[in-house]
Amino acid sequence: MLRSRIAWLIPVALTIVGLGSNVRSAIAQTTNNFDVTYKTLFSLQPRTDLGEGIFRATITGESKDALYGLTNFESNTYGKLVEATDTTQKFQFNADPAAFGLKDQTILGDVYFNTGNNPNKVFGTANDMATINFANNTVMGGGTITLTGGTGIFDKASGKITFTQQDKLDPTAPPGTPVVGEATLKFFVQTPKKVPEPTATTTLVGIGVIGTGLLLRRHRNKNTFG
């Protein structure tokens, strides 16, 4: 009788092991895609100490209607003048100083945050371009921010942000004055799900456990009344 019961319990044990293995492998991602338009200030400062044509760029942004509390951002990059004409200057920007051959310099980055108590933040590194047009007093730019992490609901975030930006130069402003503009950012953010969703395999295994339980009951009843 003991041997018979052990033989019937083996399929149940194997089924439960299969169930546990399936849950552990069901690691999914939560994807949040959304757009935010920010009012921006763009500052570009020459850094001749780092090399000819090298700059430091900072962009700050604010949006009262930003989703998930990401009402503010600050973006810091190194910049390099890559093309110039009588009326335009074209710049390349990157958070990584190695992109411009700079050594012993800190990698910079972006942070998207809330000035209040909202814990949600997103971090990233930017790679973008901008063209200053002195004929029509504009700055047009755009690029990509590669996400490197976050906090709050964006813990361990990955993905990217793409953006376009348009600023208006004030020809009467003193040199070094931040330029006012507007940027539209498209967020593509992925974060790990804390509770994996059941898969079709999990459901089938659960049915297998129930079916095996019914067979065990029938077998026990047969031994009792037989």
Short mmCIF file of C-alpha atoms in Angstrom, two decimals:
data_model
loop_
_atom_site.label_atom_id
_atom_site.label_comp_id
_atom_site.label_asym_id
_atom_site.label_seq_id
_atom_site.Cartn_x
_atom_site.Cartn_y
_atom_site.Cartn_z
CA MET A 1 0.00 0.00 0.00
CA LEU A 2 2.84 2.45 0.87
CA ARG A 3 4.53 1.79 -2.46
CA SER A 4 1.25 2.47 -4.28
CA ARG A 5 0.79 5.82 -2.54
CA ILE A 6 4.36 6.89 -3.33
CA ALA A 7 3.85 6.01 -6.99
CA TRP A 8 0.75 8.22 -7.13
CA LEU A 9 2.48 11.13 -5.34
CA ILE A 10 5.43 11.33 -7.77
CA PRO A 11 3.42 12.96 -10.64
CA VAL A 12 2.03 15.54 -8.20
CA ALA A 13 5.50 16.45 -6.94
CA LEU A 14 6.84 16.80 -10.48
CA THR A 15 3.87 18.97 -11.46
CA ILE A 16 4.41 21.34 -8.51
CA VAL A 17 8.13 21.64 -9.34
CA GLY A 18 7.18 22.51 -12.93
CA LEU A 19 4.77 25.16 -11.68
CA GLY A 20 7.43 26.82 -9.52
CA SER A 21 9.97 26.80 -12.34
CA ASN A 22 7.48 28.42 -14.73
CA VAL A 23 6.67 31.28 -12.32
CA ARG A 24 10.34 32.09 -11.82
CA SER A 25 10.89 32.36 -15.58
CA ALA A 26 7.87 34.62 -16.16
CA ILE A 27 9.79 37.91 -15.95
CA ALA A 28 7.94 40.63 -17.88
CA GLN A 29 8.36 44.33 -18.60
CA THR A 30 6.00 47.23 -18.05
CA THR A 31 6.16 49.73 -20.93
CA ASN A 32 5.20 53.38 -20.53
CA ASN A 33 5.10 55.48 -23.70
CA PHE A 34 4.16 59.14 -23.28
CA ASP A 35 4.97 62.65 -24.52
CA VAL A 36 5.79 65.78 -22.55
CA THR A 37 6.33 69.33 -23.81
CA TYR A 38 8.66 71.41 -21.62
CA LYS A 39 9.46 75.11 -21.52
CA THR A 40 13.25 75.19 -21.67
CA LEU A 41 16.34 77.27 -20.99
CA PHE A 42 19.43 76.45 -23.05
CA SER A 43 22.89 77.51 -21.91
CA LEU A 44 26.11 77.03 -23.91
CA GLN A 45 29.47 77.90 -22.38
CA PRO A 46 32.85 77.66 -24.14
CA ARG A 47 35.45 75.40 -22.50
CA THR A 48 38.69 76.33 -24.20
CA ASP A 49 40.53 74.71 -21.31
CA LEU A 50 39.30 71.34 -22.63
CA GLY A 51 40.14 71.98 -26.27
CA GLU A 52 39.39 74.12 -29.30
CA GLY A 53 35.69 74.26 -30.14
CA ILE A 54 34.65 72.43 -26.94
CA PHE A 55 31.61 73.62 -24.96
CA ARG A 56 29.49 72.66 -21.96
CA ALA A 57 25.75 72.66 -22.55
CA THR A 58 22.96 72.66 -19.99
CA ILE A 59 19.24 72.49 -20.71
CA THR A 60 16.62 72.82 -18.00
CA GLY A 61 12.92 72.22 -18.55
CA GLU A 62 9.61 72.63 -16.76
CA SER A 63 6.12 71.31 -17.48
CA LYS A 64 3.20 71.56 -15.07
CA ASP A 65 1.23 68.86 -16.92
CA ALA A 66 3.94 66.18 -17.16
CA LEU A 67 2.78 62.62 -16.55
CA TYR A 68 4.04 60.61 -13.56
CA GLY A 69 5.21 63.79 -11.87
CA LEU A 70 8.20 64.36 -14.19
CA THR A 71 7.64 68.11 -14.17
CA ASN A 72 11.30 69.12 -14.42
CA PHE A 73 14.48 68.03 -16.09
CA GLU A 74 18.12 68.97 -16.31
CA SER A 75 20.35 67.79 -19.16
CA ASN A 76 24.13 68.20 -19.11
CA THR A 77 26.43 67.42 -22.04
CA TYR A 78 29.74 68.26 -23.61
CA GLY A 79 29.51 69.99 -26.97
CA LYS A 80 31.70 70.50 -30.01
CA LEU A 81 31.42 72.93 -32.90
CA VAL A 82 31.44 70.69 -35.97
CA GLU A 83 30.42 73.10 -38.75
CA ALA A 84 30.25 76.86 -39.19
CA THR A 85 29.16 79.27 -41.93
CA ASP A 86 28.62 83.01 -42.02
CA THR A 87 25.14 82.62 -40.52
CA THR A 88 25.05 79.22 -38.80
CA GLN A 89 26.89 77.09 -36.27
CA LYS A 90 26.27 73.36 -35.93
CA PHE A 91 27.06 71.56 -32.68
CA GLN A 92 27.24 67.95 -31.60
CA PHE A 93 26.48 67.12 -27.95
CA ASN A 94 27.19 64.02 -25.88
CA ALA A 95 27.18 63.19 -22.17
CA ASP A 96 30.31 61.06 -22.64
CA PRO A 97 33.51 63.14 -22.93
CA ALA A 98 35.17 60.27 -24.81
CA ALA A 99 32.90 61.07 -27.78
CA PHE A 100 35.10 64.15 -28.33
CA GLY A 101 38.39 62.57 -27.32
CA LEU A 102 38.36 64.22 -23.89
CA LYS A 103 40.22 62.41 -21.11
CA ASP A 104 39.90 62.52 -17.32
CA GLN A 105 36.48 64.16 -17.48
CA THR A 106 33.29 63.06 -15.75
CA ILE A 107 30.47 61.44 -17.72
CA LEU A 108 27.50 63.79 -17.47
CA GLY A 109 23.79 62.96 -17.63
CA ASP A 110 20.11 63.82 -17.58
CA VAL A 111 17.63 63.64 -14.73
CA TYR A 112 13.83 63.95 -15.03
CA PHE A 113 12.22 64.67 -11.69
CA ASN A 114 9.70 66.50 -9.52
CA THR A 115 10.57 69.38 -7.21
CA GLY A 116 7.97 68.20 -4.68
CA ASN A 117 7.64 64.92 -2.80
CA ASN A 118 6.98 62.73 -5.84
CA PRO A 119 9.65 59.96 -5.79
CA ASN A 120 9.56 59.26 -9.54
CA LYS A 121 12.79 60.01 -11.39
CA VAL A 122 14.36 58.93 -14.67
CA PHE A 123 18.10 59.05 -15.46
CA GLY A 124 19.84 58.98 -18.82
CA THR A 125 22.66 60.14 -21.08
CA ALA A 126 22.12 62.37 -24.10
CA ASN A 127 23.44 62.31 -27.66
CA ASP A 128 22.11 65.11 -29.86
CA MET A 129 22.74 67.89 -32.35
CA ALA A 130 21.75 71.56 -32.61
CA THR A 131 22.08 74.30 -35.21
CA ILE A 132 22.21 77.99 -34.31
CA ASN A 133 20.93 80.22 -37.11
CA PHE A 134 21.91 83.85 -36.60
CA ALA A 135 19.97 84.99 -39.67
CA ASN A 136 16.59 84.08 -38.18
CA ASN A 137 17.70 83.96 -34.52
CA THR A 138 16.75 80.35 -33.84
CA VAL A 139 18.25 77.24 -32.31
CA MET A 140 16.93 73.95 -33.71
CA GLY A 141 17.97 70.63 -32.25
CA GLY A 142 17.09 67.08 -31.37
CA GLY A 143 18.46 63.71 -30.38
CA THR A 144 18.17 60.70 -28.12
CA ILE A 145 18.58 60.11 -24.40
CA THR A 146 19.48 56.54 -23.44
CA LEU A 147 17.88 55.67 -20.11
CA THR A 148 20.14 54.31 -17.38
CA GLY A 149 17.78 53.89 -14.42
CA GLY A 150 15.26 55.60 -12.20
CA THR A 151 13.43 55.70 -8.89
CA GLY A 152 9.83 55.30 -7.77
CA ILE A 153 7.74 53.58 -10.43
CA PHE A 154 10.74 53.94 -12.76
CA ASP A 155 13.09 51.83 -10.64
CA LYS A 156 15.58 49.99 -12.91
CA ALA A 157 14.18 51.80 -15.94
CA SER A 158 15.57 51.21 -19.42
CA GLY A 159 14.60 52.50 -22.85
CA LYS A 160 15.04 55.90 -24.46
CA ILE A 161 13.73 59.42 -24.92
CA THR A 162 13.70 61.13 -28.30
CA PHE A 163 13.25 64.88 -28.50
CA THR A 164 13.07 67.92 -30.72
CA GLN A 165 13.73 71.43 -29.49
CA GLN A 166 13.27 74.93 -30.84
CA ASP A 167 14.68 78.03 -29.15
CA LYS A 168 14.45 81.72 -29.99
CA LEU A 169 17.60 83.83 -29.75
CA ASP A 170 17.39 87.34 -28.35
CA PRO A 171 20.00 89.36 -30.27
CA THR A 172 19.93 92.07 -27.60
CA ALA A 173 20.73 89.70 -24.71
CA PRO A 174 24.24 89.74 -23.20
CA PRO A 175 26.55 86.84 -24.17
CA GLY A 176 25.99 83.75 -22.04
CA THR A 177 22.32 84.49 -21.38
CA PRO A 178 20.23 81.25 -21.42
CA VAL A 179 18.05 80.92 -24.52
CA VAL A 180 14.30 80.42 -24.02
CA GLY A 181 12.61 77.65 -25.98
CA GLU A 182 10.38 74.61 -26.05
CA ALA A 183 11.15 70.89 -26.31
CA THR A 184 8.87 67.93 -26.99
CA LEU A 185 10.07 64.69 -25.46
CA LYS A 186 8.80 61.22 -26.35
CA PHE A 187 9.40 58.75 -23.52
CA PHE A 188 9.75 55.01 -24.19
CA VAL A 189 10.33 53.57 -20.72
CA GLN A 190 10.50 49.93 -19.66
CA THR A 191 10.58 48.72 -16.06
CA PRO A 192 10.58 45.18 -14.62
CA LYS A 193 7.22 43.94 -13.34
CA LYS A 194 7.37 43.17 -9.62
CA VAL A 195 4.64 40.49 -9.85
CA PRO A 196 4.92 38.25 -12.94
CA GLU A 197 1.65 37.50 -14.70
CA PRO A 198 0.59 33.84 -15.00
CA THR A 199 1.34 32.31 -18.39
CA ALA A 200 -0.65 29.75 -20.36
CA THR A 201 1.79 27.08 -19.14
CA THR A 202 1.10 28.02 -15.53
CA THR A 203 -2.63 27.65 -16.13
CA LEU A 204 -2.21 24.24 -17.75
CA VAL A 205 0.01 23.06 -14.92
CA GLY A 206 -2.59 24.21 -12.41
CA ILE A 207 -5.21 22.16 -14.23
CA GLY A 208 -2.80 19.22 -14.11
CA VAL A 209 -2.53 19.52 -10.32
CA ILE A 210 -6.33 19.51 -9.97
CA GLY A 211 -6.67 16.53 -12.31
CA THR A 212 -4.02 14.57 -10.45
CA GLY A 213 -5.77 15.33 -7.16
CA LEU A 214 -9.01 13.90 -8.50
CA LEU A 215 -7.23 10.76 -9.65
CA LEU A 216 -5.67 10.35 -6.21
CA ARG A 217 -9.09 10.63 -4.58
CA ARG A 218 -10.56 8.01 -6.91
CA HIS A 219 -7.62 5.69 -6.26
CA ARG A 220 -8.02 6.09 -2.49
CA ASN A 221 -11.75 5.41 -2.68
CA LYS A 222 -11.13 2.31 -4.79
CA ASN A 223 -8.69 0.94 -2.22
CA THR A 224 -11.14 1.70 0.59
CA PHE A 225 -14.18 0.01 -0.94
CA GLY A 226 -12.41 -2.63 -3.00
#
